[in-house]
Each structure stands twice: as structure tokens, then as C-alpha cells.
Amino acid sequence: MLKAALCVIFLLGALPSSAKESQGHISVVLLGATGDLAKKYLWQGLFQLYLDEVSSGHSFTFYGAALTEPEPGKLLMFEVLKKLACPPDVDPNRCVVVKDQFLKLSQYRQLKTSENYTTLNQDIKTLLQQEGLEEAGRIFYFSVPPFAYMEIARHINSSCRPRPGAWLRVVLEKPFGHDYESAQQLATELGTFFLEEEMYRVDHYLGKQAVAHILPFRDHNRKLLDPILNRHHVERVEIVLKETIDAKGRASFYEHYGVIRDVLQNHLNEVLMYLAMELPANINHSEEVLRNKLQTFKLLQGLEKTSAVIGQYQTYNSQVREELQKADNYFSMTPTFAGVLFQIDGLRWEGVPFVLASGKALDERTGYVRVLFKNRAYCTQSETLRDARWSQCKPKQIVFYIGHGELNSPAVLVSRNLFKPTMPEGSWREVSDRPQLRLFGQPLSDYYAYYPVKEREAYSSLISNIYHSKRDSFITTENMLASWEFWTPLLDGLAQQAPRLYPGGQENEHLLDFEMVGREVSFTLQEPVEVLSAGGGQTPDDYRSTQNKFRKSPLVLGWAEELISRLASDIKAAAASAVERSGEFHLALSGGSSPIALFQRLAMHHYDFPWGHTHLWLVDERCVPLTDPESNFHSLHSYLIQHVRVPYFNVHPMPVHFNQRLCVEEDRGMELYAKEITALVTNSSFDLMLLGVGADGHTASLFPHSPSGLEGAQAVVLTESPVKPHQRMSLSLPLINKARQVTILVMGKGKHDIVTLISRVGNDPAKWPISGVNPSSGQLAWYIDYEALFG
Ligand SMILES: *[C@@H]1O[C@H](CO)[C@@H](O)[C@H](O)[C@H]1NC(C)=O
Ligand SMILES: *[C@@H]1O[C@H](CO)[C@@H](O)[C@H](O)[C@H]1NC(C)=O
Ligand SMILES: *[C@@H]1O[C@H](CO)[C@@H](O)[C@H](O)[C@H]1NC(C)=O
Ligand SMILES: *[C@@H]1O[C@H](CO)[C@@H](O)[C@H](O)[C@H]1NC(C)=O
């Protein structure tokens, strides 16, 4: 108890002699005291709380807790505490003294076992008793991963609750689940330990100064603003968070969440609520604010797949493969960019687009809420004569600038032609420097612009709000569930959708621009593949003029992932039109490694592909049992067939395995397959045939310098490969050339030489069988990735 006694000496010393009567004692327990968040923000926030409230009449003790043993834990924790900074607005001498007190009121605790919690509880009680202090309450800040929540919650409930009459506040950090179901489960479980009013779920965006000022701003300017904050006057609202960094190093987290769960579902959505909700009569009433916010939630129109556009920066996939140790054919569908269009029912907002956008690896780091008003004025006088700043023809906007970007500070901006806002003196000051800086199409001098008098970390504000039980700065259970209920259908819908790939940074150019038409959004540029090849910079100049053709046939060019996703959707389109035309779709697929990625992509089109009407055929096969991993059918089965609902009788493996032997001429497997084709495929003309190219110029299993299958009447042939397994079965070139559509997919650096070669040669199937692919009445298209084309 020596420690407790010491605490008390300083504790009493901390109270000024003129202190009000003691308001009671508060114990703050920071769980995860040596973690990143604690190091970066939470200790500083607790120190700030102590600085602010040291003369409030409350006394404090701070317990940093973690699983680490007492000695090393203590060292780690005090390393952090020693570095706590004195805020610039505090007298340095006073700060040194207060910091010293703070350090002495702080101690490290190992909280691992239930005994450890019981001991903590006992120690708090003893301290209170010894010093004759009344307990006011306890704060437990969970700065730990969610999987640890339940155990900690159980311990706190069973052995660390304060005396009856004192309050308990537990502070929770996101993620609060992954979708509606998991969020609800987590909430239900936590609800068995804590009352709703005991839980403070942090969304740190709500502590950012510009965001926290949205409601006060609306309140202070109620008379001028309320009449124009509606569908009659507002053109649109943009809520944006752009990041330049990517997810490197965090891929294992990010891959499970993605930009929508990481940013839009919580931060941006919450910010939107502050702007869109009905303003309560008294914004100091937390319950009223929370109620209005929830009501507006219920007015949000459901999101459709067409309400969103998604993107993924190009190197994300390789980062995921590396950090999660995924195979080379793993393709992540996780979006790192999203733009979502919201519409809100009700008289105030009906028809006004609310755009939420966020992404990683973008051109700048910035965040803002921007309300753009309709402009109905026509200005007769010439622009040079007008006083530009008040011109009614200039854009009218209000911006809550969250930070970073050009301003590099939180700010509130109001166009001068709108109104001069009332800002609380003492906390916001008008800015007039940097008049030349342009923001949202106007020089800074066109705005009334305000910076905070002192900048404050979001976490410091939130910790203060926890202390003051300002509950409307936190996410209630009902609010959180409403949010997940709202977002989950969109997340489910997008799970099957390939994001548009973008190169990252300034190279993104206009690739991610999107536009709104009615209730839908779409990228403004429809052809990312061509755009990339024109703007990517890696494209040799001589290639540009012919970029859409390869060997006189249409070429689709792109990075591997995007190429696959494009091909998958083209196949889907071909399937839909074949089914419409003839009721069935005959698809013949090749073996090899490139198609595997395609199979996986196709498997994702689980629901909207006409699998029930699709027949799957093999272009070629190795003479091995179908269960052999070398078998083309085997990989087709593993990566596609078993994931989709193709009827069994629509699946047509090549009969290479007969009479317990492989590809023996007299078993007539070739004839059998040819008969099956004749019987089922009209005119033996496949709707779509997917081919590849070997480094030696072979395609299907038709090899150079081997006449078999290059001409003649045989539809299916046996061939010899130069590499093992040597024996193959293959569709013949004449049959291939009967197809309605032939698609040749070529990917990877290893194909660069052959691609270069065949771009120049004429038709010489004996030397390069691929050059003999030339559908007699069908269409041929090449899908080639950058690596194969440019090496
Ligand atoms: C925590 O509890 C365990 C098991 O009861 C005990 O061995 C350990 O010493 C305790 N840690 C502290 C710091 O009391
Ligand atoms: C919470 O603690 C109380 C008091 O110890 C106990 O009765 C109750 O069962 C606990 N709740 C849960 C869910 O364990
Ligand atoms: C709300 O609280 C602020 C600061 O505590 C105070 O200045 C303001 O007058 C209060 N507003 C109302 C309507 O009570
Ligand atoms: C089948 O081929 C014949 C002769 O080439 C042609 O007239 C007919 O239109 C084809 N049928 C279909 C469905 O393509």
C-alpha cells in the first residue's frame, strides 16, 4: 500500500487550497496501455483530461493495464508517459508540475487473470478508504482487439464495478463487428455485462474539431442556415476522406474490412448524420441529439449495388499475397476506394445527392464535408467589374474542413456571398492570410474562413466528453446496429463485384471520377483498360497508334487482375446473349495457369451467370486420370465447377481415361468426344472458346512441327507434347475455327517473347499453331496483359 499512500500525498497536493468540496474520486483504467493507440493518443488525452480537470473537485488515479508482467510493463508504460507533451496553451511551469503529479498518480497493472482484476478492485477500495474519499466512478478504456472484449467485460462486471451509486463507463474502440449479424452478436454479448448508458463506443471522427463543430455551427447560425439547408437550396453534399498512404503492413486487417467498413460505414456516415439530421431545440441534450440522429438514419434510402463505385489500387493484391501468404492466383476483391451515393427521404432532403467517398493511394490527403448550394443567379455585369468576393454568381458553399490537405488545419469555410457566420469567440478565429490559396474552386478570400484557436486531438476531446458523459459524441448500440443494417446489403452485393484497378497517386488521373444519374453512380470513364494504356506511361509510343488491335483482331490490354475481371464479365455477357439466342451457352476452356485466375473470377459470378444453361467443354486435356492434379479438368473442377451450379450433365470432360488406360488410339476417346460435340453443339460451333498461347507458339494442345490436328476433318485429335505429360487430347484447329467467338488470353512476362514474335508473323500454323487460329465466321479477340505485351 506504499504506492497508494504516495499517490495520496500528491493527490492532495494536486488539489488547490481553495478547492471545492471533493466531488469524489475517479479511477481510470486504460487497457492496452502500451499499445499503439495508447502511445500515440490516449495517454496524451488522459494527461489533457487531468490538466483540464485537476481543479474540478474530482481526484483521479490512472491505471495503465496490459497482459505484460509488472516490471517490463511498467518500464514500457513510463517510457510513454515521460514523453507526454505540454500543450502550447498551458503555462510551461504549471505543466511541469501537473505532469509530475500525473506521473505519480499513474501506475502500471498486469490485468490477465480474474485475481488480477479482484486485486485491482481491492486496491481501489483500500485507497478510497484510507483517504476517506467517496467514489465517483470508474472509466475502463478498451484499447484492445475486439476478441479480447468479452473476457475483460466479464471480469469488470464480476469484480470491478464501482460502489452502488457511482458510475461505470467502458469505452470501446471499433471495429464493432463486420456486418449486421456479427455486430449484433457483439452488442448482445456486451449487453449482458453492461448497461447501455455504461458503454461509450468511440468513432474518433466525431472528436475531430471540424466535425464536432457541425452541430454547434448549425445551432449558432440556425436563423440563416436552417431555411437553406434543404432540397430547395442544396445542390449536393460531399463527405470525403482521401488518403495518400496505402494498406501496406496492414493488409491482414484491411483485407477483412476494406474501405467501406473501415471508413464509410462509420466515420463518413456519422459525419453525414450531423449534417443531415434535424437540429434539436437544444443541442446540449445528448438524448435529443441521439434521437434525432437515429430518426434520420431511418430516412436513408436503401443502397443498391448501383449506388456505389469501387476501386482497388494496383499493388494491393500483391501486398495481400505477400502479407497473408496467399498463392499467386489469389485475387482480392476488397475495395480500397469507394464512392457511394446516399439519398434521404423526407421533406428536407428528398432528391439531394449525398456523396461519400474515400480511398487509399489517392493523389492527396484531405478530409472535408462540403455543402454546395444551388446557384440561380445570372450576373449581368462583366466579371472584371464585379466585386468578385460577394458576387452572387460565384459558387456558394459551406465547408467543414477536417484537416490535412492544402489548409493543413481544421477549418470552417463559408462563401462570402452566402452569409457571415456566427462563430464562438475564443475557440475559432477568422483567417485572412493566404488569400491566394484556392479551395473548391475559389480563392480563400472568397470565404469567411475560421481556424480553431487551438488545435486539439480528437482523442483528447473524446476523453473529455467521456468524463462529461456527453453521450452524443459516441455511438449507441441502436445507432451502430442501424448503421450495419443499412450497409450490410450493399456490402453483400459488392462482394461479387470486381473493383476497378487504379495505379495510385497522381497517376489515377480521372480513372476514379464518378457521376450521378438519378439514384445511380458510375465511373465517368467507361473503359479503364484503354485509359490505362494511354495514360500509364509505360506504353511504348509506337504501340499507341495500334493499341486496339493485335494481329488485326481486337485487343484488350490491362494489368493482370483487371484483364481477368474484364474477361470474366465479357464471358458473362456472351453467356447471357447465347442463352437468349439459343437457350444454352457452350463454353470450351483450356488448361494452364492463366485460366485458373479466370475460373476463380467466374466462380464469383455465382449468382448472375446463367450456369444452369451453360455447358462446359475442354479444349484440351493431358493424358492423366481426371483426379490427377495435372489434369486440366481437375483444375477446372477445383476452381470453377464445384463452386457454381452447373448441372452435372452439362459438364463434358475429355475421355482420356478409358478401359483403365490413358489415350489409347483404339479406345476412340477422340471420336467419342467429337460425337458428343456434334450431338450437343449446334453446327459444332462453340459459343465461346478460350485459348492460351505457349512460349513455343502452341495453342490448345496443338504443337509446332507436329501436323496432328492442324487440318483435316477430325474434330478431336491425340497429340504429342514436347513436355511431360507428353500425350494430349485436343480439339483440332478446324473445329476451333468454327467457334462463334475465340478468346485468347496471354499473361505474364514469360510470354513476352512469343507475343512479340507472333505480332509479326503471318499465318504459319505448322511453325506457330496459334497463328492458325482464324475463325471462319466467328470473332477473335486477344486479352493480353502488360507484362506479356511489354515485358
Ligand atoms: C496476476 O494473476 C496471476 C495469477 O493469479 C498471478 O500469478 C500474478 O502475479 C498476478 N499479477 C500481479 C501483478 O499481481
Ligand atoms: C455481472 O455481475 C453480476 C454481479 O456479480 C452477476 O450477478 C451477473 O451474472 C454478471 N453478468 C454476467 C453476464 O456474467
Ligand atoms: C449549451 O452549452 C454551451 C456550453 O456549455 C452553452 O454555452 C450554451 O448556452 C448551451 N446552450 C443551451 C441552449 O443550453
Ligand atoms: C449451321 O450451318 C449452316 C450451314 O453452314 C447454316 O446455314 C446455319 O445457319 C447454321 N446454323 C446455326 C444455328 O448457326
Coordinates of N, CA and C in Angstrom, one line a residue, residues 122-254:
Q122 N -9.8 -4.4 -5.1 CA -9.5 -4.3 -3.7 C -8.6 -3.0 -3.4
D123 N -7.6 -2.9 -4.3 CA -6.7 -1.7 -4.1 C -7.4 -0.4 -4.2
I124 N -8.3 -0.3 -5.2 CA -9.1 0.9 -5.3 C -9.9 1.2 -4.0
K125 N -10.5 0.2 -3.6 CA -11.3 0.3 -2.3 C -10.5 0.7 -1.2
T126 N -9.3 0.1 -1.0 CA -8.4 0.4 0.1 C -8.0 1.9 0.0
L127 N -7.6 2.3 -1.2 CA -7.2 3.7 -1.4 C -8.3 4.7 -1.0
L128 N -9.5 4.4 -1.4 CA -10.6 5.2 -1.1 C -10.8 5.3 0.4
Q129 N -10.8 4.1 1.1 CA -11.0 4.0 2.5 C -9.9 4.8 3.3
Q130 N -8.7 4.6 2.9 CA -7.6 5.2 3.6 C -7.6 6.7 3.5
E131 N -8.1 7.2 2.4 CA -8.1 8.6 2.2 C -9.4 9.3 2.4
G132 N -10.4 8.5 2.8 CA -11.7 9.0 3.1 C -12.3 9.6 1.9
L133 N -12.1 9.0 0.8 CA -12.7 9.6 -0.5 C -13.9 8.8 -0.8
E134 N -14.9 9.5 -1.4 CA -16.1 8.9 -1.9 C -15.8 8.6 -3.4
E135 N -16.2 7.4 -3.8 CA -16.0 7.1 -5.2 C -17.1 7.7 -6.1
A136 N -16.6 8.4 -7.2 CA -17.5 9.0 -8.1 C -17.8 8.0 -9.3
G137 N -16.7 7.4 -9.8 CA -16.9 6.5 -10.9 C -15.6 5.9 -11.4
R138 N -15.8 5.0 -12.4 CA -14.6 4.3 -13.0 C -14.8 4.3 -14.5
I139 N -13.7 4.6 -15.1 CA -13.6 4.5 -16.6 C -12.7 3.4 -17.0
F140 N -13.2 2.5 -17.8 CA -12.3 1.4 -18.4 C -12.2 1.7 -19.9
Y141 N -11.1 2.0 -20.4 CA -10.9 2.3 -21.8 C -10.3 1.0 -22.4
F142 N -11.1 0.4 -23.3 CA -10.7 -0.8 -24.0 C -9.9 -0.5 -25.3
S143 N -8.6 -0.4 -25.1 CA -7.8 -0.2 -26.3 C -7.1 -1.5 -26.7
V144 N -8.0 -2.5 -26.9 CA -7.5 -3.9 -27.2 C -8.3 -4.4 -28.3
P145 N -7.8 -5.5 -29.0 CA -8.6 -6.0 -30.1 C -9.9 -6.6 -29.6
P146 N -10.9 -6.5 -30.5 CA -12.3 -6.9 -30.1 C -12.4 -8.4 -29.6
F147 N -11.5 -9.3 -30.0 CA -11.6 -10.6 -29.5 C -11.4 -10.7 -28.0
A148 N -10.7 -9.7 -27.4 CA -10.4 -9.7 -26.0 C -11.6 -9.0 -25.2
Y149 N -12.6 -8.4 -25.9 CA -13.6 -7.7 -25.2 C -14.3 -8.5 -24.1
M150 N -14.8 -9.7 -24.5 CA -15.7 -10.4 -23.7 C -15.1 -10.8 -22.4
E151 N -13.8 -11.2 -22.4 CA -13.2 -11.7 -21.2 C -13.0 -10.5 -20.3
I152 N -12.6 -9.4 -20.8 CA -12.4 -8.2 -20.0 C -13.7 -7.7 -19.4
A153 N -14.7 -7.7 -20.3 CA -16.1 -7.3 -19.8 C -16.5 -8.2 -18.7
R154 N -16.3 -9.5 -18.8 CA -16.8 -10.4 -17.7 C -16.1 -10.0 -16.4
H155 N -14.8 -9.8 -16.5 CA -14.0 -9.5 -15.3 C -14.5 -8.2 -14.7
I156 N -14.7 -7.2 -15.5 CA -15.1 -5.9 -15.0 C -16.4 -6.0 -14.3
N157 N -17.4 -6.7 -15.0 CA -18.7 -6.8 -14.4 C -18.7 -7.6 -13.1
S158 N -17.9 -8.7 -13.1 CA -18.0 -9.5 -11.9 C -17.1 -9.0 -10.7
S159 N -16.0 -8.3 -11.0 CA -15.2 -7.9 -9.9 C -14.7 -6.5 -9.8
C160 N -15.1 -5.7 -10.9 CA -14.5 -4.3 -10.8 C -15.6 -3.2 -11.0
R161 N -16.8 -3.5 -10.6 CA -17.8 -2.4 -10.7 C -17.6 -1.5 -9.5
P162 N -17.8 -0.2 -9.7 CA -17.7 0.7 -8.5 C -18.9 0.5 -7.5
R163 N -18.8 1.1 -6.4 CA -19.8 1.0 -5.4 C -21.2 1.4 -6.0
P164 N -22.3 0.9 -5.4 CA -23.6 1.4 -5.9 C -23.7 2.9 -5.8
G165 N -24.2 3.5 -6.8 CA -24.4 4.9 -6.8 C -23.3 5.6 -7.6
A166 N -22.1 5.0 -7.7 CA -21.1 5.5 -8.6 C -21.2 5.0 -10.0
W167 N -20.7 5.7 -11.0 CA -20.9 5.3 -12.4 C -19.8 4.5 -12.9
L168 N -20.1 3.7 -13.9 CA -19.1 2.9 -14.7 C -19.2 3.3 -16.1
R169 N -18.1 3.6 -16.7 CA -18.1 3.9 -18.2 C -17.0 3.1 -18.8
V170 N -17.5 2.2 -19.8 CA -16.5 1.4 -20.5 C -16.4 2.0 -22.0
V171 N -15.2 2.2 -22.4 CA -15.0 2.9 -23.7 C -14.5 1.8 -24.7
L172 N -15.2 1.7 -25.8 CA -15.0 0.6 -26.8 C -14.5 1.3 -28.1
E173 N -13.5 0.6 -28.7 CA -13.0 1.1 -30.0 C -13.5 0.2 -31.1
K174 N -13.6 0.7 -32.3 CA -14.1 -0.1 -33.4 C -12.9 -1.1 -33.8
P175 N -13.2 -2.1 -34.6 CA -14.4 -2.4 -35.2 C -15.5 -3.0 -34.3
F176 N -16.7 -2.6 -34.5 CA -17.8 -3.1 -33.8 C -18.5 -4.1 -34.7
G177 N -17.8 -5.2 -35.0 CA -18.4 -6.2 -35.9 C -18.0 -5.9 -37.3
H178 N -18.5 -6.8 -38.2 CA -18.0 -6.9 -39.5 C -19.2 -6.8 -40.5
D179 N -20.4 -7.0 -39.9 CA -21.6 -6.9 -40.6 C -22.7 -6.9 -39.6
Y180 N -24.0 -6.8 -40.0 CA -25.1 -6.7 -39.1 C -25.1 -7.8 -38.1
E181 N -24.9 -9.0 -38.6 CA -25.0 -10.2 -37.7 C -23.9 -10.2 -36.6
S182 N -22.7 -10.0 -37.0 CA -21.6 -10.0 -36.1 C -21.7 -8.8 -35.1
A183 N -22.1 -7.7 -35.6 CA -22.3 -6.5 -34.7 C -23.3 -6.8 -33.7
Q184 N -24.4 -7.4 -34.1 CA -25.5 -7.7 -33.2 C -25.1 -8.7 -32.1
Q185 N -24.3 -9.6 -32.6 CA -23.8 -10.6 -31.6 C -22.9 -10.0 -30.5
L186 N -22.0 -9.2 -31.0 CA -21.1 -8.5 -30.1 C -21.9 -7.6 -29.2
A187 N -22.9 -6.9 -29.7 CA -23.7 -6.0 -28.9 C -24.5 -6.8 -27.9
T188 N -25.0 -7.9 -28.3 CA -25.8 -8.7 -27.3 C -24.9 -9.2 -26.2
E189 N -23.8 -9.7 -26.6 CA -22.9 -10.2 -25.5 C -22.4 -9.1 -24.6
L190 N -22.0 -7.9 -25.1 CA -21.6 -6.8 -24.2 C -22.8 -6.4 -23.4
G191 N -24.0 -6.5 -23.9 CA -25.2 -6.1 -23.2 C -25.5 -6.9 -22.0
T192 N -24.9 -8.1 -22.0 CA -25.2 -8.9 -20.8 C -24.3 -8.5 -19.6
F193 N -23.3 -7.7 -19.9 CA -22.4 -7.2 -18.8 C -22.6 -5.8 -18.5
F194 N -23.0 -5.0 -19.5 CA -23.0 -3.5 -19.2 C -24.4 -3.0 -19.6
L195 N -24.8 -1.9 -18.9 CA -26.0 -1.2 -19.3 C -25.6 -0.3 -20.5
E196 N -26.7 0.0 -21.3 CA -26.4 0.9 -22.5 C -25.7 2.2 -22.1
E197 N -26.2 2.8 -21.0 CA -25.5 4.1 -20.7 C -24.1 3.9 -20.1
E198 N -23.7 2.7 -19.9 CA -22.3 2.5 -19.4 C -21.3 2.4 -20.6
M199 N -21.9 2.2 -21.8 CA -21.0 2.0 -22.9 C -20.7 3.2 -23.8
Y200 N -19.5 3.5 -24.1 CA -19.1 4.6 -24.9 C -18.3 4.1 -26.1
R201 N -19.0 4.0 -27.3 CA -18.3 3.5 -28.5 C -17.7 4.6 -29.2
V202 N -16.4 4.6 -29.4 CA -15.7 5.7 -30.0 C -15.7 5.6 -31.5
D203 N -16.1 6.7 -32.1 CA -15.7 6.9 -33.5 C -14.9 8.2 -33.5
H204 N -13.6 8.1 -33.7 CA -12.8 9.2 -33.3 C -13.0 10.4 -34.3
Y205 N -13.7 10.1 -35.4 CA -14.0 11.2 -36.3 C -14.9 12.2 -35.6
L206 N -15.8 11.7 -34.7 CA -16.7 12.6 -34.0 C -16.0 13.5 -33.0
G207 N -14.7 13.2 -32.8 CA -13.9 14.1 -31.9 C -13.1 15.1 -32.7
K208 N -13.1 15.0 -34.0 CA -12.3 16.0 -34.8 C -13.0 17.3 -34.8
Q209 N -12.2 18.3 -34.7 CA -12.8 19.6 -34.3 C -13.8 20.1 -35.3
A210 N -13.5 20.0 -36.6 CA -14.4 20.5 -37.6 C -15.7 19.7 -37.6
V211 N -15.6 18.4 -37.3 CA -16.8 17.5 -37.3 C -17.6 17.8 -36.0
A212 N -16.9 18.0 -34.9 CA -17.6 18.2 -33.6 C -18.3 19.6 -33.7
H213 N -17.8 20.4 -34.6 CA -18.4 21.8 -34.7 C -19.7 21.9 -35.6
I214 N -20.0 20.8 -36.3 CA -21.1 20.9 -37.3 C -22.4 21.2 -36.5
L215 N -22.7 20.5 -35.5 CA -24.0 20.8 -34.8 C -23.9 22.2 -34.1
P216 N -22.9 22.5 -33.4 CA -22.9 23.9 -32.8 C -23.0 25.0 -33.9
F217 N -22.3 24.7 -35.1 CA -22.4 25.7 -36.1 C -23.8 25.8 -36.6
R218 N -24.5 24.7 -36.8 CA -25.9 24.8 -37.2 C -26.7 25.5 -36.2
D219 N -26.4 25.3 -34.9 CA -27.1 25.9 -33.9 C -26.9 27.4 -33.8
H220 N -25.7 27.8 -33.9 CA -25.3 29.2 -33.8 C -25.9 30.0 -35.0
N221 N -26.0 29.4 -36.1 CA -26.4 30.0 -37.3 C -27.8 29.6 -37.8
R222 N -28.5 29.1 -36.8 CA -29.8 28.5 -37.1 C -30.7 29.4 -37.9
K223 N -30.8 30.7 -37.6 CA -31.7 31.6 -38.3 C -31.4 31.7 -39.8
L224 N -30.1 31.8 -40.1 CA -29.7 31.9 -41.5 C -29.6 30.6 -42.2
L225 N -29.2 29.6 -41.5 CA -28.8 28.4 -42.2 C -30.0 27.4 -42.3
D226 N -30.8 27.3 -41.3 CA -31.9 26.3 -41.3 C -32.8 26.5 -42.5
P227 N -33.2 27.7 -42.9 CA -34.1 27.9 -44.0 C -33.4 27.4 -45.4
I228 N -32.1 27.3 -45.4 CA -31.5 27.0 -46.7 C -30.9 25.6 -46.7
L229 N -30.9 24.9 -45.6 CA -30.2 23.6 -45.5 C -31.3 22.6 -45.9
N230 N -31.7 22.6 -47.2 CA -32.7 21.6 -47.6 C -32.7 21.5 -49.1
R231 N -33.6 20.7 -49.7 CA -33.6 20.3 -51.1 C -33.8 21.5 -52.0
H232 N -34.5 22.6 -51.5 CA -34.7 23.7 -52.3 C -33.4 24.5 -52.6
H233 N -32.5 24.4 -51.7 CA -31.3 25.2 -51.9 C -30.0 24.4 -52.0
V234 N -30.0 23.2 -51.5 CA -28.7 22.5 -51.6 C -28.6 21.7 -52.9
E235 N -27.5 21.9 -53.6 CA -27.3 21.2 -54.8 C -26.8 19.7 -54.5
R236 N -25.9 19.7 -53.6 CA -25.3 18.3 -53.2 C -24.5 18.5 -52.0
V237 N -24.2 17.4 -51.3 CA -23.3 17.3 -50.2 C -22.2 16.3 -50.4
E238 N -21.0 16.7 -50.2 CA -19.9 15.7 -50.3 C -19.2 15.5 -49.0
I239 N -19.0 14.2 -48.7 CA -18.3 13.9 -47.5 C -17.1 13.0 -47.8
V240 N -15.9 13.5 -47.7 CA -14.8 12.9 -48.4 C -13.6 12.7 -47.4
L241 N -13.0 11.5 -47.5 CA -11.7 11.3 -46.8 C -10.8 10.7 -47.8
K242 N -9.8 11.4 -48.2 CA -8.8 10.9 -49.1 C -7.5 10.6 -48.4
E243 N -6.9 9.5 -48.7 CA -5.6 9.2 -48.1 C -4.6 9.0 -49.2
T244 N -3.3 9.3 -49.0 CA -2.3 9.0 -49.9 C -1.6 7.7 -49.6
I245 N -1.6 7.3 -48.3 CA -0.9 6.1 -48.0 C -1.8 4.9 -48.5
D246 N -1.2 3.7 -48.5 CA -1.9 2.5 -48.9 C -2.0 1.6 -47.7
A247 N -2.4 0.4 -47.9 CA -2.6 -0.5 -46.8 C -1.4 -1.4 -46.5
K248 N -0.3 -1.1 -47.0 CA 0.9 -1.9 -46.8 C 1.2 -2.1 -45.3
G249 N 1.4 -3.3 -44.9 CA 1.7 -3.5 -43.5 C 0.5 -3.8 -42.7
R250 N -0.7 -3.4 -43.2 CA -2.0 -3.6 -42.5 C -2.9 -4.5 -43.3
A251 N -2.3 -5.2 -44.3 CA -3.2 -6.0 -45.2 C -4.0 -7.0 -44.5
S252 N -3.5 -7.6 -43.5 CA -4.3 -8.6 -42.8 C -5.6 -8.1 -42.2
F253 N -5.5 -6.8 -41.7 CA -6.7 -6.2 -41.2 C -7.6 -5.7 -42.4
Y254 N -6.9 -5.1 -43.3 CA -7.6 -4.4 -44.4 C -8.4 -5.4 -45.3

